[in-house]
Short mmCIF file of C-alpha atoms in Angstrom, two decimals:
data_model
loop_
_atom_site.label_atom_id
_atom_site.label_comp_id
_atom_site.label_asym_id
_atom_site.label_seq_id
_atom_site.Cartn_x
_atom_site.Cartn_y
_atom_site.Cartn_z
CA MET D 1 16.07 20.55 -1.25
CA PRO D 2 17.04 21.77 2.08
CA GLY D 3 18.42 19.23 4.53
CA PRO D 4 16.51 17.55 7.65
CA VAL D 5 15.86 19.42 10.24
CA PHE D 6 16.89 17.46 13.62
CA ALA D 7 14.70 19.40 16.47
CA ALA D 8 13.19 18.15 19.66
CA HIS D 9 11.70 22.09 20.35
CA PHE D 10 12.01 25.24 18.97
CA HIS D 11 13.18 28.81 20.60
CA LEU D 12 9.64 30.05 21.55
CA PRO D 13 10.13 33.37 23.44
CA GLY D 14 6.76 34.65 25.17
CA GLU D 15 3.91 33.26 23.41
CA PRO D 16 4.30 30.03 21.67
CA VAL D 17 3.38 30.41 18.37
CA GLY D 18 4.46 28.49 15.21
CA PRO D 19 4.85 27.48 12.57
CA TYR D 20 6.86 25.10 14.49
CA THR D 21 6.53 24.92 18.22
CA TYR D 22 7.30 21.47 19.46
CA GLY D 23 9.11 18.18 17.80
CA ARG D 24 5.83 16.15 17.75
CA ASP D 25 3.25 18.41 16.47
CA THR D 26 4.88 20.21 13.41
CA ASN D 27 8.67 20.12 11.83
CA PRO D 28 9.88 21.63 8.43
CA THR D 29 11.08 18.26 7.37
CA TRP D 30 7.29 17.32 7.21
CA THR D 31 6.05 20.01 5.91
CA LEU D 32 8.00 19.92 2.55
CA LEU D 33 7.39 16.01 2.17
CA GLU D 34 3.78 16.52 3.14
CA ALA D 35 3.52 19.38 0.27
CA ALA D 36 5.20 17.40 -2.13
CA ILE D 37 2.95 13.91 -1.49
CA GLY D 38 -0.01 16.37 -1.93
CA GLU D 39 0.52 17.68 -5.33
CA LEU D 40 1.18 13.80 -6.73
CA GLU D 41 -2.30 13.08 -4.78
CA GLY D 42 -3.55 15.79 -7.22
CA GLY D 43 -3.98 18.77 -4.40
CA ALA D 44 -4.72 17.60 -1.22
CA GLU D 45 -3.84 18.01 2.82
CA VAL D 46 -0.63 15.50 3.69
CA VAL D 47 -0.42 13.87 7.28
CA SER D 48 2.62 11.95 6.98
CA PHE D 49 3.29 9.06 9.93
CA SER D 50 5.77 6.91 10.92
CA SER D 51 4.58 3.69 9.69
CA GLY D 52 1.56 2.49 6.56
CA MET D 53 0.33 1.18 9.93
CA ALA D 54 0.13 4.37 11.85
CA ALA D 55 -1.89 6.01 8.70
CA ILE D 56 -3.78 3.20 8.45
CA ALA D 57 -4.63 3.14 12.65
CA ALA D 58 -5.23 7.35 12.56
CA VAL D 59 -8.18 6.73 10.27
CA LEU D 60 -9.56 4.21 11.46
CA LEU D 61 -9.13 5.01 15.36
CA SER D 62 -9.72 8.40 14.99
CA GLN D 63 -12.70 8.76 12.75
CA VAL D 64 -14.44 5.81 14.66
CA ARG D 65 -16.82 5.47 17.41
CA SER D 66 -18.71 3.11 19.92
CA GLY D 67 -21.45 1.89 18.25
CA ASP D 68 -20.49 2.90 14.32
CA VAL D 69 -20.22 0.27 12.01
CA VAL D 70 -16.61 -0.11 10.22
CA VAL D 71 -16.49 -1.91 6.88
CA LEU D 72 -13.19 -3.75 6.18
CA PRO D 73 -12.19 -6.13 3.53
CA ASP D 74 -11.28 -9.43 4.07
CA ASP D 75 -8.69 -9.88 1.48
CA CYS D 76 -6.60 -6.82 2.91
CA TYR D 77 -3.13 -6.77 4.59
CA GLN D 78 -3.39 -8.49 7.26
CA THR D 79 -2.57 -6.32 9.81
CA THR D 80 -5.13 -3.66 8.67
CA ARG D 81 -7.46 -6.46 9.34
CA ALA D 82 -5.70 -7.14 13.06
CA LEU D 83 -7.54 -4.18 13.80
CA LYS D 84 -11.19 -5.78 13.64
CA GLU D 85 -9.94 -6.98 17.32
CA ARG D 86 -9.17 -3.81 18.44
CA LEU D 87 -12.54 -1.50 16.54
CA GLU D 88 -14.62 -4.29 18.39
CA SER D 89 -13.43 -3.54 21.79
CA TYR D 90 -14.03 -0.13 21.58
CA GLY D 91 -17.55 -0.73 20.58
CA ALA D 92 -17.56 -0.64 17.13
CA VAL D 93 -19.42 -3.11 14.53
CA VAL D 94 -17.40 -4.65 11.83
CA ARG D 95 -18.28 -5.81 8.75
CA MET D 96 -16.46 -7.88 6.36
CA GLY D 97 -16.72 -8.37 2.64
CA PRO D 98 -14.04 -9.42 -0.22
CA THR D 99 -12.61 -6.37 -2.74
CA ALA D 100 -13.84 -8.57 -5.96
CA ASN D 101 -16.79 -7.98 -7.18
CA ASN D 102 -17.94 -4.63 -5.68
CA ALA D 103 -18.69 -7.06 -2.57
CA GLN D 104 -18.65 -4.60 -0.02
CA MET D 105 -21.16 -2.80 -1.60
CA GLU D 106 -23.81 -4.98 0.16
CA LEU D 107 -22.43 -4.16 3.52
CA LEU D 108 -22.76 -0.19 3.49
CA ASP D 109 -26.33 0.12 5.63
CA GLY D 110 -25.62 2.23 8.56
CA ALA D 111 -21.72 2.58 7.88
CA ARG D 112 -19.59 5.36 9.09
CA LEU D 113 -16.34 3.79 7.36
CA VAL D 114 -15.75 2.45 4.70
CA TRP D 115 -12.43 0.44 3.94
CA VAL D 116 -11.04 0.18 0.27
CA GLU D 117 -7.84 -2.09 -0.75
CA THR D 118 -7.63 -2.00 -4.36
CA PRO D 119 -5.31 -3.95 -5.72
CA SER D 120 -5.41 -5.92 -2.37
CA ASN D 121 -2.56 -7.37 -1.44
CA PRO D 122 -1.86 -10.02 -1.88
CA ASN D 123 -4.66 -11.47 -4.17
CA LEU D 124 -4.57 -8.57 -6.11
CA ASP D 125 -8.60 -8.43 -6.96
CA VAL D 126 -9.48 -5.09 -7.81
CA CYS D 127 -12.63 -2.96 -6.97
CA ASP D 128 -14.73 -0.38 -8.38
CA VAL D 129 -13.46 2.55 -6.38
CA ALA D 130 -15.87 5.34 -8.14
CA ARG D 131 -19.00 3.37 -7.69
CA LEU D 132 -18.11 2.26 -4.32
CA VAL D 133 -17.62 5.71 -3.37
CA GLU D 134 -20.78 6.91 -4.63
CA ALA D 135 -22.80 3.99 -2.71
CA ALA D 136 -21.32 4.59 0.15
CA HIS D 137 -21.72 7.99 0.14
CA GLU D 138 -25.56 7.69 -0.01
CA ALA D 139 -25.11 5.69 2.85
CA GLY D 140 -23.63 8.72 5.07
CA ALA D 141 -20.38 6.92 5.10
CA LEU D 142 -17.08 7.90 4.37
CA VAL D 143 -14.73 6.00 2.45
CA ALA D 144 -10.98 5.29 2.57
CA VAL D 145 -8.39 3.86 0.11
CA ASP D 146 -5.64 1.88 0.76
CA ASN D 147 -3.17 2.89 -2.29
CA THR D 148 0.03 1.73 -1.22
CA LEU D 149 0.24 -0.81 -4.06
CA ALA D 150 -0.55 1.73 -7.12
CA THR D 151 1.31 4.69 -5.31
CA PRO D 152 -1.05 8.40 -6.32
CA LEU D 153 1.04 7.79 -10.42
CA GLY D 154 -1.08 4.47 -10.39
CA GLN D 155 -3.79 5.59 -9.22
CA ARG D 156 -6.12 8.69 -7.60
CA PRO D 157 -8.53 7.62 -5.22
CA LEU D 158 -9.08 11.62 -4.22
CA ASP D 159 -9.87 12.41 -7.80
CA LEU D 160 -12.41 9.15 -8.04
CA GLY D 161 -13.98 10.71 -4.90
CA ALA D 162 -12.78 8.94 -1.65
CA ASP D 163 -12.33 10.96 1.34
CA PHE D 164 -8.87 9.48 2.50
CA SER D 165 -6.12 8.11 0.32
CA VAL D 166 -4.40 5.97 2.62
CA ALA D 167 -0.68 4.27 1.79
CA SER D 168 2.48 2.49 3.16
CA ASP D 169 4.93 4.55 1.73
CA THR D 170 7.47 1.95 2.83
CA LYS D 171 6.68 0.50 -0.36
CA ALA D 172 6.87 2.28 -3.85
CA LEU D 173 6.45 5.14 -3.00
CA THR D 174 9.76 5.57 -2.00
CA GLY D 175 10.83 2.61 -3.52
CA HIS D 176 14.28 1.68 -2.10
CA GLY D 177 13.49 0.06 1.35
CA ASP D 178 15.45 2.37 3.71
CA LEU D 179 12.72 3.70 5.67
CA LEU D 180 9.37 3.19 7.37
CA LEU D 181 7.15 6.00 6.61
CA GLY D 182 2.91 6.35 5.84
CA HIS D 183 0.61 9.10 4.98
CA VAL D 184 -2.79 9.97 4.88
CA ALA D 185 -4.16 12.41 1.83
CA THR D 186 -7.48 13.88 2.00
CA ARG D 187 -9.52 17.36 0.73
CA ASP D 188 -11.51 17.86 3.78
CA ALA D 189 -9.85 20.26 5.61
CA ALA D 190 -11.79 19.36 9.25
CA LEU D 191 -10.75 15.51 8.55
CA ALA D 192 -7.20 16.43 7.94
CA GLU D 193 -7.08 18.00 11.14
CA SER D 194 -8.55 15.10 13.08
CA VAL D 195 -6.37 12.86 11.83
CA ARG D 196 -3.29 15.51 12.41
CA LEU D 197 -4.40 15.44 16.18
CA TRP D 198 -4.53 11.79 16.64
CA ARG D 199 -0.76 12.14 15.22
CA LYS D 200 -0.06 14.42 18.11
CA THR D 201 -1.72 13.24 20.56
CA VAL D 202 -0.60 9.37 20.46
CA GLY D 203 2.84 10.37 19.28
CA ALA D 204 2.81 8.46 15.76
CA ILE D 205 5.37 10.74 14.03
CA PRO D 206 7.82 10.72 11.59
CA GLY D 207 11.65 10.92 12.21
CA PRO D 208 12.98 13.46 9.76
CA MET D 209 15.43 11.70 8.49
CA GLU D 210 12.73 9.19 7.21
CA ALA D 211 10.47 12.48 5.75
CA TRP D 212 14.60 13.84 4.34
CA LEU D 213 14.76 10.38 2.47
CA ALA D 214 11.33 10.12 1.40
CA HIS D 215 11.48 13.20 -0.28
CA ARG D 216 14.79 12.33 -2.33
CA SER D 217 13.57 9.23 -3.24
CA LEU D 218 10.51 10.74 -5.12
CA ALA D 219 12.55 12.48 -8.03
CA THR D 220 13.09 8.74 -9.16
CA LEU D 221 8.96 7.62 -8.62
CA GLU D 222 7.89 8.09 -12.28
CA LEU D 223 11.18 6.80 -13.41
CA ARG D 224 11.01 3.80 -10.65
CA LEU D 225 7.34 2.91 -11.51
CA ASP D 226 7.40 3.19 -15.21
CA ARG D 227 10.53 0.61 -15.33
CA GLN D 228 8.97 -1.63 -12.43
CA ASP D 229 5.28 -2.01 -14.50
CA ALA D 230 6.81 -2.64 -17.54
CA ASN D 231 9.07 -5.74 -15.85
CA ALA D 232 6.43 -6.76 -13.60
CA MET D 233 4.17 -7.26 -17.55
CA ALA D 234 7.06 -9.20 -18.79
CA LEU D 235 7.33 -11.27 -16.35
CA ALA D 236 3.58 -12.09 -16.16
CA GLU D 237 3.89 -12.63 -19.86
CA ALA D 238 6.13 -14.72 -19.30
CA LEU D 239 4.51 -16.78 -16.14
CA LYS D 240 1.47 -17.54 -18.30
CA GLU D 241 3.43 -20.52 -20.48
CA ARG D 242 4.35 -22.04 -17.84
CA PRO D 243 2.99 -25.13 -16.86
CA GLU D 244 3.78 -25.03 -13.14
CA VAL D 245 2.41 -22.17 -12.91
CA ALA D 246 -1.30 -21.47 -11.53
CA GLY D 247 -3.51 -18.51 -10.38
CA LEU D 248 -1.24 -15.92 -12.04
CA ARG D 249 -2.60 -12.64 -11.15
CA TYR D 250 -1.16 -8.86 -12.22
CA PRO D 251 -3.73 -6.10 -13.31
CA GLY D 252 -2.54 -5.50 -16.43
CA LEU D 253 -2.62 -8.80 -18.30
CA PRO D 254 -6.21 -8.05 -20.73
CA ASP D 255 -6.91 -11.71 -19.50
CA ASP D 256 -6.94 -11.19 -15.56
CA PRO D 257 -10.20 -10.83 -13.84
CA SER D 258 -9.46 -7.39 -12.54
CA HIS D 259 -8.32 -5.57 -15.77
CA GLU D 260 -11.20 -4.36 -17.09
CA ILE D 261 -12.04 -2.11 -13.99
CA ALA D 262 -7.93 -1.68 -12.94
CA ALA D 263 -7.76 -0.02 -16.89
CA ARG D 264 -10.92 2.31 -15.85
CA GLN D 265 -9.24 3.81 -12.54
CA MET D 266 -5.55 2.75 -12.53
CA ARG D 267 -2.98 4.54 -14.40
CA ARG D 268 0.00 2.08 -13.96
CA PHE D 269 -0.78 -1.37 -12.76
CA GLY D 270 1.96 -1.87 -10.20
CA CYS D 271 4.93 -4.22 -9.60
CA VAL D 272 3.27 -6.77 -7.65
CA VAL D 273 2.43 -9.99 -9.54
CA SER D 274 1.21 -13.12 -7.92
CA PHE D 275 0.73 -17.13 -9.08
CA THR D 276 0.58 -20.47 -6.98
CA LEU D 277 2.95 -22.96 -7.92
CA PRO D 278 2.43 -26.61 -7.01
CA ASP D 279 3.01 -26.95 -3.41
CA GLU D 280 4.86 -25.17 -0.45
CA ALA D 281 7.94 -27.26 -0.83
CA PHE D 282 8.18 -26.55 -4.67
CA ALA D 283 7.86 -22.49 -3.96
CA GLU D 284 10.68 -23.00 -1.57
CA ARG D 285 12.83 -24.50 -3.94
CA PHE D 286 12.15 -22.18 -6.31
CA LEU D 287 12.74 -18.85 -4.37
CA GLY D 288 15.48 -20.75 -3.17
CA ALA D 289 17.32 -21.29 -6.70
CA MET D 290 16.97 -17.32 -7.86
CA ARG D 291 20.34 -15.33 -7.74
CA LEU D 292 18.63 -11.55 -8.94
CA VAL D 293 15.63 -12.44 -5.97
CA ASN D 294 15.82 -12.26 -2.58
CA GLN D 295 12.97 -13.32 -0.17
CA ALA D 296 11.83 -10.29 1.52
CA THR D 297 8.29 -9.61 3.32
CA SER D 298 7.79 -6.06 1.21
CA PHE D 299 7.62 -4.74 -2.10
CA GLY D 300 7.80 -1.62 -3.88
CA SER D 301 11.50 -1.97 -3.90
CA VAL D 302 14.17 -0.93 -6.50
CA HIS D 303 15.44 -4.68 -6.29
CA SER D 304 13.36 -7.86 -6.89
CA SER D 305 11.80 -9.96 -4.07
CA ALA D 306 9.84 -12.50 -3.64
CA GLU D 307 8.23 -14.57 -0.82
CA ARG D 308 5.73 -17.63 -0.10
CA ARG D 309 3.47 -15.44 1.44
CA GLY D 310 1.59 -18.36 3.52
CA ARG D 311 4.99 -18.51 5.78
CA TRP D 312 3.34 -15.63 7.94
CA GLY D 313 -0.30 -17.07 8.63
CA GLY D 314 -3.42 -15.09 8.00
CA ASP D 315 -3.85 -14.63 4.65
CA ALA D 316 -6.43 -17.03 2.57
CA VAL D 317 -3.98 -18.64 0.13
CA GLU D 318 -2.39 -21.52 -1.07
CA PRO D 319 0.75 -23.28 0.57
CA GLY D 320 2.65 -22.65 -2.97
CA PHE D 321 1.17 -18.88 -3.62
CA VAL D 322 4.30 -16.91 -4.08
CA ARG D 323 3.95 -12.91 -4.19
CA PHE D 324 6.74 -11.19 -6.57
CA SER D 325 8.03 -7.91 -6.03
CA VAL D 326 9.42 -6.56 -9.47
CA GLY D 327 12.09 -4.52 -9.64
CA VAL D 328 13.51 -2.17 -11.88
CA GLU D 329 17.04 -4.36 -13.29
CA ASN D 330 17.33 -5.50 -16.35
CA THR D 331 14.32 -7.00 -17.83
CA GLY D 332 15.37 -9.98 -20.14
CA ASP D 333 17.73 -10.49 -16.74
CA ILE D 334 14.60 -10.69 -14.18
CA VAL D 335 12.40 -12.78 -16.95
CA ALA D 336 15.53 -15.59 -17.22
CA ASP D 337 16.03 -15.99 -13.33
CA VAL D 338 12.63 -16.99 -12.73
CA LEU D 339 12.17 -19.24 -15.78
CA ALA D 340 15.72 -20.68 -14.53
CA ALA D 341 14.55 -21.01 -11.12
CA LEU D 342 11.40 -22.63 -12.37
CA GLU D 343 13.44 -25.36 -14.12
CA GLU D 344 15.52 -25.89 -11.30
CA ALA D 345 12.74 -26.23 -8.69
CA GLY D 346 11.18 -28.61 -11.54
CA ARG D 347 14.02 -31.08 -11.31
CA SER D 348 14.94 -31.29 -7.68
CA ARG D 349 11.03 -33.08 -7.33
#
């Protein structure tokens, strides 16, 4: 893997023909990363972006015009939901429905674009992507799937018929918490070009160092995901036995409401476990008592992290709701740390 190319412009005597012309258009380091992610996506054109939200906004704002109908999940990542006001200010009509029970299928009439996030963040609900795609295409709509939590090694939306697979590569795809990045993948050349043009126009480009670091991190992707999945399952199983824990969600648990659909369309269930503790104070004591787990507002890193999600506002969760991102540490150490913190939080009440 060659080193990153740091160039704002390229030497172009005569007519300005590429493949590389100007640093906002193309970069050799992007090219290599995009080709690698395209292989992971099962064969796709990939456009990389400076962040996950840049990638999400690129799809929504490049494909939607005034008067178009957009369907969004009302339980998706809160900054994605914040684009509702922006879309409406441009004259689009936004309909919102929950991820669970394929509820968005009731909102497809006349839609131009359907946005899906599965598993949803932070509640970990799952919808049937193939079924929703079929219904959306019959209604004449494009479908974009936010695949951040699963990554292409956990779920391939394009194989399930989606038009776009989108992700914040800040999270599990790169997995080290040391960069911001996003990507859009599609098998439709015209759609890829429209998204690429949007990137060029608004300048939401990745830095070459970030792209290089991301490409480097793909070397350990399968190893990281396998360990994180195993650790997440072990933690979820341990939490099932705890009386302080309510509303435990992990799609890998056989009794989880999302398991049946998730097992059909996912190859790995992800690193995020969510649950609710008795109240805000209990949750804060629990988070403060853990020794191996830091409080942070992201997920997918090799280091375990957790947060009381309600501290940000914007999500329909209880005050004691915890989103836990499981890392690659020793399984027994993580479980022991969490159980000890629950005991300490309970004694301090």
